[in-house]
XYZ file of N, CA and C in Angstrom:
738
model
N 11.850 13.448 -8.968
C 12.043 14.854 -9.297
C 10.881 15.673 -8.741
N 11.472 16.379 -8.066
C 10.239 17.806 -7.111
C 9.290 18.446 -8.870
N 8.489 18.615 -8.350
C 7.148 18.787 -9.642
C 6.211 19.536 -8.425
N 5.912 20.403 -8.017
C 5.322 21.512 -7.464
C 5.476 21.382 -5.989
N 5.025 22.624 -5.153
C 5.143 22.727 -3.766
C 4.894 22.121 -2.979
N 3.939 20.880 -3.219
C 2.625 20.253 -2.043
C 3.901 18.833 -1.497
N 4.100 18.412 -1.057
C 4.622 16.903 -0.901
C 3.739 16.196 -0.353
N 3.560 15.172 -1.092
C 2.757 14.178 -0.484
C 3.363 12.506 -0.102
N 2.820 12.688 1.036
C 3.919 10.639 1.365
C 2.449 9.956 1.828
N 2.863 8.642 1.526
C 2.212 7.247 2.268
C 3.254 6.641 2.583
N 2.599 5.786 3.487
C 3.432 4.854 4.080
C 2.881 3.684 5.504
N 2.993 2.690 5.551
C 2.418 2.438 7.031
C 3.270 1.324 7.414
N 3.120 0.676 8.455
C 4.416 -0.017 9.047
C 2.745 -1.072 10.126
N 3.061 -2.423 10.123
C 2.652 -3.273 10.864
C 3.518 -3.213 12.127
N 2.887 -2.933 13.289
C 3.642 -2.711 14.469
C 2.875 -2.604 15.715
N 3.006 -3.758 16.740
C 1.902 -3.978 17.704
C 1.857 -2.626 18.875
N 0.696 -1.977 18.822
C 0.622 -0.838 19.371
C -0.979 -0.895 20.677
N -0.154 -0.611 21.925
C -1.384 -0.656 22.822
C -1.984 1.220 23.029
N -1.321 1.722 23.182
C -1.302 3.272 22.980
C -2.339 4.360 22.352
N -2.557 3.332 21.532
C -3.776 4.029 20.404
C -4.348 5.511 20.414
N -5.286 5.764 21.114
C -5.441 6.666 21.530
C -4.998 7.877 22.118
N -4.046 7.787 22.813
C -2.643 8.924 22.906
C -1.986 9.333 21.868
N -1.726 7.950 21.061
C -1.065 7.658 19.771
C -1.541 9.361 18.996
N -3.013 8.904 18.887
C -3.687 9.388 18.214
C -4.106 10.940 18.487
N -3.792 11.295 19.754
C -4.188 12.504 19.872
C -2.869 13.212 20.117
N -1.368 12.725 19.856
C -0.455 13.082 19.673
C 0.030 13.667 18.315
N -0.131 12.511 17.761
C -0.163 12.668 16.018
C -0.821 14.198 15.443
N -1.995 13.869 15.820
C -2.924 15.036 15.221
C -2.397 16.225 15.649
N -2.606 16.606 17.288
C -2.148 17.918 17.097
C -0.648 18.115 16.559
N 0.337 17.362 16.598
C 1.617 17.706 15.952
C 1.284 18.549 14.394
N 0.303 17.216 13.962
C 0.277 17.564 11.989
C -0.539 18.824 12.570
N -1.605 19.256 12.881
C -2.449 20.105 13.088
C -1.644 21.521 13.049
N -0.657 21.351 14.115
C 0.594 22.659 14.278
C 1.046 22.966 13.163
N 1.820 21.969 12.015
C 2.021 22.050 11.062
C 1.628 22.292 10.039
N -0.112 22.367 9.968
C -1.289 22.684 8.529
C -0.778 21.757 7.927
N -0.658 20.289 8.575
C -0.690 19.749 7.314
C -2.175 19.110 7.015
N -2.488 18.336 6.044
C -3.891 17.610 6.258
C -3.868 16.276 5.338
N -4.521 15.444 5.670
C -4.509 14.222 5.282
C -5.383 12.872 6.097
N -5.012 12.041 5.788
C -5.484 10.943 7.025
C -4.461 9.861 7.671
N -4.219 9.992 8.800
C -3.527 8.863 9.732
C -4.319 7.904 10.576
N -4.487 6.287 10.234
C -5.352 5.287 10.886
C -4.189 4.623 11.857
N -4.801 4.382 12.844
C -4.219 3.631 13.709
C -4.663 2.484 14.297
N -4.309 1.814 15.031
C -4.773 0.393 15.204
C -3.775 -0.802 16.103
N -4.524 -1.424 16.799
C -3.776 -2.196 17.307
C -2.436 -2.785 16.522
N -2.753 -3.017 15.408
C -1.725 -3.679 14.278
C -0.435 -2.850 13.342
N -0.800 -1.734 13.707
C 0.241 -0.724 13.378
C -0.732 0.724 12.254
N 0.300 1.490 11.696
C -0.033 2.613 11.700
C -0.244 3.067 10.244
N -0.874 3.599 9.428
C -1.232 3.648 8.102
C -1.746 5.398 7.696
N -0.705 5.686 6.896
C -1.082 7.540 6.614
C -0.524 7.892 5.119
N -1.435 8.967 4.923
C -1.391 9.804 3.599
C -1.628 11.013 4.259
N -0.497 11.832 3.659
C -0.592 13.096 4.411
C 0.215 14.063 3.218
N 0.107 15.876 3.679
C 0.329 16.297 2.456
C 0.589 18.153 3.261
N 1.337 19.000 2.833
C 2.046 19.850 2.967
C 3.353 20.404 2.712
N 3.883 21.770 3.204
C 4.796 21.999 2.894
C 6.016 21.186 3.050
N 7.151 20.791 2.227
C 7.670 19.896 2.571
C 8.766 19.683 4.196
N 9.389 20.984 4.525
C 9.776 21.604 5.477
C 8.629 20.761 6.684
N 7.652 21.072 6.874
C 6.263 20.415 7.575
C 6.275 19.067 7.750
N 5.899 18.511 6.240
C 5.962 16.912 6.331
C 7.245 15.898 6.739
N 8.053 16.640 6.479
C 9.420 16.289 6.903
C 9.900 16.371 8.483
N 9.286 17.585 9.225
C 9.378 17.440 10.555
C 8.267 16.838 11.148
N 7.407 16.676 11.116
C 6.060 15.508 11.040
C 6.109 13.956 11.372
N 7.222 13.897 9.827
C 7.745 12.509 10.049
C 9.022 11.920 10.657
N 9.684 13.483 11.162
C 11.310 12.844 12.138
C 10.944 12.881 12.947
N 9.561 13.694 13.979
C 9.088 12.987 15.531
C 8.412 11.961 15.442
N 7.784 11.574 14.381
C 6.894 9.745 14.171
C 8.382 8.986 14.523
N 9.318 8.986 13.753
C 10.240 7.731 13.400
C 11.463 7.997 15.099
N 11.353 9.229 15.578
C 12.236 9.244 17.186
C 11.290 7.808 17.988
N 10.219 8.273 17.354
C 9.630 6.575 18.758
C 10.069 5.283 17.836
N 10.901 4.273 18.669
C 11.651 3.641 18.097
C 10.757 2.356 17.296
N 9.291 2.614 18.256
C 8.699 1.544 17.032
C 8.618 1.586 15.591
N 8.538 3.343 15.065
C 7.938 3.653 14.266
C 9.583 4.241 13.010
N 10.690 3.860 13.894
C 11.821 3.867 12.971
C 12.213 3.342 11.578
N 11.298 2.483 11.456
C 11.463 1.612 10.270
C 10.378 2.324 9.257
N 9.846 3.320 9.343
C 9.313 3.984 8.319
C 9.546 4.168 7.181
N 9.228 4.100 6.027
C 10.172 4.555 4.732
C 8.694 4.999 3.770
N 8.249 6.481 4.308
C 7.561 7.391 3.101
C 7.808 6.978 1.622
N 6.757 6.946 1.426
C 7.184 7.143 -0.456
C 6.324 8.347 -0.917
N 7.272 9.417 -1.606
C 7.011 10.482 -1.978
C 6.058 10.996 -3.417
N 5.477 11.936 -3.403
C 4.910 12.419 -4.608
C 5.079 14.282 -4.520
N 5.007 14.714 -5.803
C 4.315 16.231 -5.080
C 3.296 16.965 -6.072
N 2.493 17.552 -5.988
C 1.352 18.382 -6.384
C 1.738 19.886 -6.069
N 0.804 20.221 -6.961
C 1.002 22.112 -6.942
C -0.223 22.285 -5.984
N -1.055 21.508 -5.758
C -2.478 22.126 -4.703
C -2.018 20.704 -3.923
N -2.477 21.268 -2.781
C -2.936 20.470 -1.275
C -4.355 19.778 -1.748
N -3.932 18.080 -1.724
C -5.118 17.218 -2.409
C -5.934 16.847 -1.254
N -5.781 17.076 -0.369
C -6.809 16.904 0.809
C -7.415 18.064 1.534
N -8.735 17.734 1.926
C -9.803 18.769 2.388
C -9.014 19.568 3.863
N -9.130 18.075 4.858
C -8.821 18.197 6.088
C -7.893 17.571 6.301
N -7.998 17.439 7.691
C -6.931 16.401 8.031
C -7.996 15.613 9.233
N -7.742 14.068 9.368
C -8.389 13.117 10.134
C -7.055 12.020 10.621
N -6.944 12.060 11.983
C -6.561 11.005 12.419
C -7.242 10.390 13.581
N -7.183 8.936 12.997
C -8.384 7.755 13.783
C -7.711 6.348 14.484
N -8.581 6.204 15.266
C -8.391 4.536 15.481
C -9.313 3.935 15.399
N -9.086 2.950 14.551
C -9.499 1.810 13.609
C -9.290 0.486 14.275
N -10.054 -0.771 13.798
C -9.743 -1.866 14.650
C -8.455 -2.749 13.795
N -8.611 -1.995 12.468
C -7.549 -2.739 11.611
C -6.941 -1.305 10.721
N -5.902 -1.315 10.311
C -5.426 -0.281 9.247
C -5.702 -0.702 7.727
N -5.884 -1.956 7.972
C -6.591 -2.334 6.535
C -7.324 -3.240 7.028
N -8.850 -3.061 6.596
C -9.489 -4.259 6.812
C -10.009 -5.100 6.288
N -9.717 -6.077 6.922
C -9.338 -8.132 6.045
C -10.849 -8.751 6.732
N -10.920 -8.293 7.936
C -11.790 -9.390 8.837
C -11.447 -10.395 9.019
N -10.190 -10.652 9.339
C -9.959 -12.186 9.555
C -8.735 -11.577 10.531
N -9.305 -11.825 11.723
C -8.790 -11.252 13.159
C -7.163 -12.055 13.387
N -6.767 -13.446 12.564
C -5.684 -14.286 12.645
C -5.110 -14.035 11.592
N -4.967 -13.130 10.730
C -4.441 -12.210 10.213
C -3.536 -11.099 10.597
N -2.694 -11.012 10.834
C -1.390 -10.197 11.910
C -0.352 -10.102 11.125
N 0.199 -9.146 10.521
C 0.950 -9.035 10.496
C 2.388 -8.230 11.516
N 1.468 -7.805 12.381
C 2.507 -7.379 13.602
C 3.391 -8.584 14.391
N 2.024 -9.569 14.563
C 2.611 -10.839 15.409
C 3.089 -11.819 14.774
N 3.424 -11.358 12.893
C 4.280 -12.804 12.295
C 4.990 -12.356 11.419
N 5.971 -13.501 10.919
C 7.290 -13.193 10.173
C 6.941 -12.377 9.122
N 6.912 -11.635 8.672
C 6.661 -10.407 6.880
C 6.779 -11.591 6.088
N 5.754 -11.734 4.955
C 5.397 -12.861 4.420
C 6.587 -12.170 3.413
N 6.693 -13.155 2.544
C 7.892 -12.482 1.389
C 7.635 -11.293 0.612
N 9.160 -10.489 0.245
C 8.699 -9.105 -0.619
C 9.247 -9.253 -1.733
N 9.225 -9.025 -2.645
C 9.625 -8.638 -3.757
C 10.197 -7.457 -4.424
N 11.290 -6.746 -4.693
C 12.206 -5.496 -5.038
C 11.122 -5.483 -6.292
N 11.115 -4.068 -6.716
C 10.094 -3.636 -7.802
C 10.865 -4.188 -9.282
N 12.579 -4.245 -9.107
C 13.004 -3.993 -10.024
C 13.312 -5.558 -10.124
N 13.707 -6.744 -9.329
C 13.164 -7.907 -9.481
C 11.513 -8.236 -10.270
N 11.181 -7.805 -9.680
C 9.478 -7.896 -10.592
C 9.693 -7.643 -11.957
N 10.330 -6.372 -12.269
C 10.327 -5.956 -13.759
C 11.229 -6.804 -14.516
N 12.412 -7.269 -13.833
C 13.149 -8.242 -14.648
C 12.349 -9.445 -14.666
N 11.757 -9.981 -13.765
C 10.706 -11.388 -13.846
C 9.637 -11.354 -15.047
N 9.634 -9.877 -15.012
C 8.163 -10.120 -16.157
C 9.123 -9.692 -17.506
N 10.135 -9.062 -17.764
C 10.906 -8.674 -18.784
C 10.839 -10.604 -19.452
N 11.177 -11.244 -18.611
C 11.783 -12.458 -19.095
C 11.109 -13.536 -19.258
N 9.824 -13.529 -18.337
C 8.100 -14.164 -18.671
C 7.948 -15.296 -17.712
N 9.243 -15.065 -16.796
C 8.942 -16.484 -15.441
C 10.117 -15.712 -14.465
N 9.608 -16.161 -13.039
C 10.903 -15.939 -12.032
C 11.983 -16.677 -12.474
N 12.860 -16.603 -11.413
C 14.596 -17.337 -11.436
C 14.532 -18.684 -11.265
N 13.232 -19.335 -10.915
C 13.202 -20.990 -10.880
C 12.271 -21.745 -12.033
N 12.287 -20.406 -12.832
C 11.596 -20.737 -14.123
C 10.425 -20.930 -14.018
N 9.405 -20.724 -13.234
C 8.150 -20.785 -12.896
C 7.055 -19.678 -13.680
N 6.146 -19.568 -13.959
C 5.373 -18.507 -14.596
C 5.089 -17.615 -13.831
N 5.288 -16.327 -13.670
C 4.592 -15.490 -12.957
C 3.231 -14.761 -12.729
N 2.439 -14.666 -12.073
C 0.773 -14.062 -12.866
C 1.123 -13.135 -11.414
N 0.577 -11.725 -11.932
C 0.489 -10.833 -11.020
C -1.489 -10.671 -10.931
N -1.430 -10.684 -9.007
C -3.058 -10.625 -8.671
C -2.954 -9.208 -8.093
N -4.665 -8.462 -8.515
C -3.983 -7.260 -8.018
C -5.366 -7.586 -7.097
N -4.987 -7.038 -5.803
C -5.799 -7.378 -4.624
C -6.755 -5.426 -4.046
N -6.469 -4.663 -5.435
C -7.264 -3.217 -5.155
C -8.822 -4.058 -5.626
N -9.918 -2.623 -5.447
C -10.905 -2.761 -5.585
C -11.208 -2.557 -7.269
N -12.069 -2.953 -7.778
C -12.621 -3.394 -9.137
C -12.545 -1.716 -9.995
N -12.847 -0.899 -9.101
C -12.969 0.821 -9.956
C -11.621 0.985 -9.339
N -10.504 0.802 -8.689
C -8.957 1.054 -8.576
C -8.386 0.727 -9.999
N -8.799 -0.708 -10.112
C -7.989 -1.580 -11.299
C -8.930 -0.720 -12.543
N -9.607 -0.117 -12.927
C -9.968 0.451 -13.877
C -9.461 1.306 -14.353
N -8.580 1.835 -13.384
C -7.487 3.050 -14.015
C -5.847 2.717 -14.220
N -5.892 1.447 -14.149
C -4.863 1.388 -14.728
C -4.335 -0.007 -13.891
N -3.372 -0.871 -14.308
C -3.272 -2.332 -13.673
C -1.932 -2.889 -14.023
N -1.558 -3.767 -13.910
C -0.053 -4.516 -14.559
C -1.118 -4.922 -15.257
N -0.295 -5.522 -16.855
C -0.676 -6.239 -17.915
C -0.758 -7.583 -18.086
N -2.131 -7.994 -17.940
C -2.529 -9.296 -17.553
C -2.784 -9.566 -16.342
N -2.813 -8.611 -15.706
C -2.430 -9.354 -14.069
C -4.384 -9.961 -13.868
N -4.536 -10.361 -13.072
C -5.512 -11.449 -12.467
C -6.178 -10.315 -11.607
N -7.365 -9.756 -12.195
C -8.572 -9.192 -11.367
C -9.901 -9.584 -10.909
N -10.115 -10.126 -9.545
C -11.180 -10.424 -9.265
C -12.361 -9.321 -8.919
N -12.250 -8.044 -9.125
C -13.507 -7.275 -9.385
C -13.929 -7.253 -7.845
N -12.920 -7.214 -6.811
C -13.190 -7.253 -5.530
C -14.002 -5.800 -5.289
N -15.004 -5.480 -4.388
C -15.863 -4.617 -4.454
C -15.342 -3.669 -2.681
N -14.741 -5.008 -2.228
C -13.891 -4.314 -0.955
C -12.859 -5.340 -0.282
N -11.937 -4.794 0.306
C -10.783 -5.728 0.125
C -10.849 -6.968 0.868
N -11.919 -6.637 2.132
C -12.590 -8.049 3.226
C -12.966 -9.142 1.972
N -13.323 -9.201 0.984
C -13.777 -9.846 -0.334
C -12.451 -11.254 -0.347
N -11.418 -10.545 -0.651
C -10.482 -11.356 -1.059
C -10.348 -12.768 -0.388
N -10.353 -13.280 0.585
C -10.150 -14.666 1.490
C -10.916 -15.225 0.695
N -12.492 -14.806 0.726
C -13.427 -15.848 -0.213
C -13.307 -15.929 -1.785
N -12.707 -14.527 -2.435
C -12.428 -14.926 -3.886
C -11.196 -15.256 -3.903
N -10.330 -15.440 -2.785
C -8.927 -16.696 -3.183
C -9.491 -18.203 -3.205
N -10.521 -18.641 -2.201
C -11.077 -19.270 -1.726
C -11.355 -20.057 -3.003
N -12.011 -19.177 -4.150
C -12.928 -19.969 -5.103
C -11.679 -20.079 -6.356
N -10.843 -19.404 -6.401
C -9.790 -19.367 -7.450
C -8.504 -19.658 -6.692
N -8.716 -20.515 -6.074
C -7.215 -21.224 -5.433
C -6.523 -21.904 -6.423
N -7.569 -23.275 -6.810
C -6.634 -23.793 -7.964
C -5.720 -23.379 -9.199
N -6.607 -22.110 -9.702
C -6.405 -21.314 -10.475
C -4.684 -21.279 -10.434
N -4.128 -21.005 -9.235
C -2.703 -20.178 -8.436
C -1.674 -21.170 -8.954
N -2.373 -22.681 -8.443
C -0.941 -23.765 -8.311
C -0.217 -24.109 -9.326
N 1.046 -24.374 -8.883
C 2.148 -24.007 -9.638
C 2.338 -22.687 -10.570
N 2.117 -21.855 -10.029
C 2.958 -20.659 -10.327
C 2.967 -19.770 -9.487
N 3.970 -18.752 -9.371
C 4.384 -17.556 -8.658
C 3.886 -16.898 -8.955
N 2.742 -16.755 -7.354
C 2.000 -15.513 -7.414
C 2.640 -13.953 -6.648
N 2.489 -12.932 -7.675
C 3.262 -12.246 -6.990
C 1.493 -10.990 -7.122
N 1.335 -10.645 -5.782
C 0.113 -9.860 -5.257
C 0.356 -8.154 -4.673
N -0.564 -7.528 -5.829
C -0.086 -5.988 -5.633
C -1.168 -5.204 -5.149
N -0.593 -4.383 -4.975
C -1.506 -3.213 -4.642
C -1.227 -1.408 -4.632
N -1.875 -0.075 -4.328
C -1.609 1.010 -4.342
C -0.282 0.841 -3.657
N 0.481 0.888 -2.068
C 1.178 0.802 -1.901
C 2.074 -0.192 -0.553
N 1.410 -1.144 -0.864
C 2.065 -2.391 -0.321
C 1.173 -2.784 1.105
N -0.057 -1.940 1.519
C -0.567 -2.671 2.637
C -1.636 -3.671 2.326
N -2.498 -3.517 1.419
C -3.271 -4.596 1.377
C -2.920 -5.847 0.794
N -1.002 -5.807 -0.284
C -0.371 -7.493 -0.911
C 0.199 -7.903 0.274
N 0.318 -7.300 1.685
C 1.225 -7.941 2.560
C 0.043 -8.663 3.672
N -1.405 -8.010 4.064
C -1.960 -9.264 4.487
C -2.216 -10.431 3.137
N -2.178 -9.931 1.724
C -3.188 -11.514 0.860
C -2.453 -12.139 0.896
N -0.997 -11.485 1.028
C 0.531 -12.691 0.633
C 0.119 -13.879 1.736
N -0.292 -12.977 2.624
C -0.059 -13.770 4.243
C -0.945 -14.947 3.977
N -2.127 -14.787 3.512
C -3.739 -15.470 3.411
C -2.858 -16.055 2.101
N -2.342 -16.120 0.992
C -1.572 -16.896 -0.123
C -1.069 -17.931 0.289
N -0.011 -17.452 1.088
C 1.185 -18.713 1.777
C 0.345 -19.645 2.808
N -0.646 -19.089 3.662
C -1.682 -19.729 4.379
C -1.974 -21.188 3.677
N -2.592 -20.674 2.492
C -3.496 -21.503 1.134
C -2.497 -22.358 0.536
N -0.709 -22.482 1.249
C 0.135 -22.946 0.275
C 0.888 -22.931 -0.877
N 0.494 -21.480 -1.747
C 0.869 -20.968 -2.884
C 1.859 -20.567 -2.223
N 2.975 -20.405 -3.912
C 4.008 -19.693 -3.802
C 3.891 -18.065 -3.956
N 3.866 -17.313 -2.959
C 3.455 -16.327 -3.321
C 4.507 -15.150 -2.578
N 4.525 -14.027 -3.460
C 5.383 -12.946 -3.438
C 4.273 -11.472 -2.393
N 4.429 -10.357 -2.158
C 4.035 -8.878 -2.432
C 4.950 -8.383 -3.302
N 4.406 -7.260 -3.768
C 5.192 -6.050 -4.405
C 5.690 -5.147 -3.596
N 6.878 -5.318 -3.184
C 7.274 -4.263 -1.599
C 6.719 -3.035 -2.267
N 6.610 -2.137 -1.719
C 6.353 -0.819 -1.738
C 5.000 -0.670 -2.885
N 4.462 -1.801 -3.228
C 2.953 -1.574 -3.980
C 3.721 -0.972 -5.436
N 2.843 -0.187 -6.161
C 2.845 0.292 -7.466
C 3.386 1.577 -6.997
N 3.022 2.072 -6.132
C 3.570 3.897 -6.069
C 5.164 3.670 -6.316
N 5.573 2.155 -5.500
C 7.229 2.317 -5.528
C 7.859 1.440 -6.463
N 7.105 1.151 -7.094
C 7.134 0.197 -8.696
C 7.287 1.588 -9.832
N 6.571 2.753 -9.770
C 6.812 3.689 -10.609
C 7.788 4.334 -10.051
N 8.452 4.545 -8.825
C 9.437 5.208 -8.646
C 10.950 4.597 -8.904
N 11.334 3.352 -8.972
C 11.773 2.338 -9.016
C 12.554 1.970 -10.336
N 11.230 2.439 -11.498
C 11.459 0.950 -12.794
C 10.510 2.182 -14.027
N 10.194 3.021 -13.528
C 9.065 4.139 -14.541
C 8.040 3.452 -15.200
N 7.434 2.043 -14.425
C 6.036 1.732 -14.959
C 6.269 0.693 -15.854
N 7.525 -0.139 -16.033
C 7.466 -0.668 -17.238
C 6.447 -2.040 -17.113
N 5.831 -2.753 -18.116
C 4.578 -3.514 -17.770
C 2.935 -3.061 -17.110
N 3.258 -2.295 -16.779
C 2.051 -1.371 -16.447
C 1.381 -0.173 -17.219
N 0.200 -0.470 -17.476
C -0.871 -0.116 -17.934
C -1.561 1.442 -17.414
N -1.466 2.241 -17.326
C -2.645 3.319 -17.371
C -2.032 4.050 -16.382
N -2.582 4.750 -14.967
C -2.462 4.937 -14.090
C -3.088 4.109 -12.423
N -2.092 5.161 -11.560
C -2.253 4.474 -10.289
C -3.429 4.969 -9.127
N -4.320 4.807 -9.413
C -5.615 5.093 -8.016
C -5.133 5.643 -6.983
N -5.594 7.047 -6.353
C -5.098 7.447 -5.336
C -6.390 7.998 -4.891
N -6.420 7.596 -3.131
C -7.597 8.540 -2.306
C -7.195 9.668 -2.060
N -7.265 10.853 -2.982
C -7.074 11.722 -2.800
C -7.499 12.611 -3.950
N -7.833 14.099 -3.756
C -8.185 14.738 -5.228
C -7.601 14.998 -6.336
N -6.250 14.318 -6.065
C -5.608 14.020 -7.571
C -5.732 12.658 -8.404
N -6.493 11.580 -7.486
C -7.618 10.953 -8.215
C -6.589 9.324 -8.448
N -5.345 9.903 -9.719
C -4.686 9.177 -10.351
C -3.046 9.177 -10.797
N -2.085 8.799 -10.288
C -0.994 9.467 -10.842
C -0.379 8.349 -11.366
N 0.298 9.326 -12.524
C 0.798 8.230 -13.676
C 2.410 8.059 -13.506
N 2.950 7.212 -14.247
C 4.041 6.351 -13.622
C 5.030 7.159 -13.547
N 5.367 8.673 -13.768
C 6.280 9.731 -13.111
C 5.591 9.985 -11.527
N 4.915 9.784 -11.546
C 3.929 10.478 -10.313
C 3.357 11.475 -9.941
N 3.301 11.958 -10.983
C 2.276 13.521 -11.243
C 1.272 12.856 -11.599
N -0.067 13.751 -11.174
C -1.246 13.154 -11.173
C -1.449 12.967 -13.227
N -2.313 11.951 -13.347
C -2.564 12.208 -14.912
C -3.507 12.942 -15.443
N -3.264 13.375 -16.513
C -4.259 14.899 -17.048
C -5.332 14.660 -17.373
């Protein structure tokens, strides 16, 4: 439901890109024409943005991104605000759109590790194990002050301080995992789709949360979840309608 003027989307797509730099100075002035402002990272590995304006704007913004046929498979997930939550606008190239540091880490160049429907998740935890009767523990792979504002209930926080962290604190809490379904979340699905990758690596049975928590509250209205959702942006936090929380 529309809740003030501003629209705001994320979204990013793993997608092998040599271009970068054109990429990048295409992008910008388009949003630039438009006033919109936000941040778009780019990267050999594909493309990662939070962006924010009139909706008319963001909407034509994002039908010349998705005409280039790499970038068709896009699917925004929406919010809206009464103020424009960003200063400026920045678009960059980056060596990663999220960074893991672990260069054999690709998700451009390998199969999408498994996803999980939000509303599968909520029935899994409604019932206290997946469909093969297994226990479920949700890991949330944000940073230690993300998970402070709010988390799934119970889920498994390692107090990661930045997300390169995670390989070595799976590393030390591997055993921890076996035999059960790990299903690994995050703000909105880019940083559970490399840990899934680094999970299944390690042999666990392990899930993402497609679309992260933003599309877990749009989805299912938060059920199992705790507080609010961490956002880089000056609305800080939005709670499981998706208006920022008061």
């Amino acid at each position: 439901m529309q809740s003030g003027p501003i629209l705001n989307i994320s979204c990013y797509l793993f997608v092998s890109l040599t271009d970068t730099a054109a990429l990048r100075d295409r992008l910008h002035a388009h949003a630039e024409s438009l006033g919109l402002k936000g941040t778009v990272l780019i990267a050999e590995e594909g493309i990662n943005l939070f962006l924010a304006g009139p909706a008319d704007a963001v909407n034509a913004w994002v039908a010349d991104l998705r005409a280039d046929p790499r970038f068709a498979a896009l699917t925004p997930k929406e919010s809206w605000s009464e103020t424009q939550p960003f200063q400026r606008l920045k678009v960059k190239v980056k060596h990663e759109i999220i960074r893991m540091n672990r260069p054999t880490v690709r998700p451009d160049r390998a199969p999408r590790a498994a996803a999980l429907p939000a509303v599968t998740l909520a029935r899994w935890l409604d019932q206290g194990h997946d469909d093969d009767g297994r226990p479920v523990v949700m890991l949330d792979t944000r940073n230690g002050f993300e998970v402070d504002h709010g988390a799934f209930d119970g889920a498994i926080d390692w107090r990661l301080h930045k997300f390169s962290d995670f390989p070595d604190a799976l590393a030390a809490h591997r055993e921890e995992l076996l035999g059960k379904t790990v299903v690994s979340y995050c703000t909105g699905g880019i940083r559970c789709e490399k840990a899934a990758m680094v999970l299944e690596a390690e042999g666990l049975t392990a899930w993402q949360l497609d679309g992260g928590i933003l599309k877990y509250f749009e989805e299912t209205g938060g059920k199992h979840y705790h507080g609010g959702c961490f956002v880089f942006d000056e609305r800080e936090s939005l709670a499981p309608d998706l208006r920022p929380v008061a």
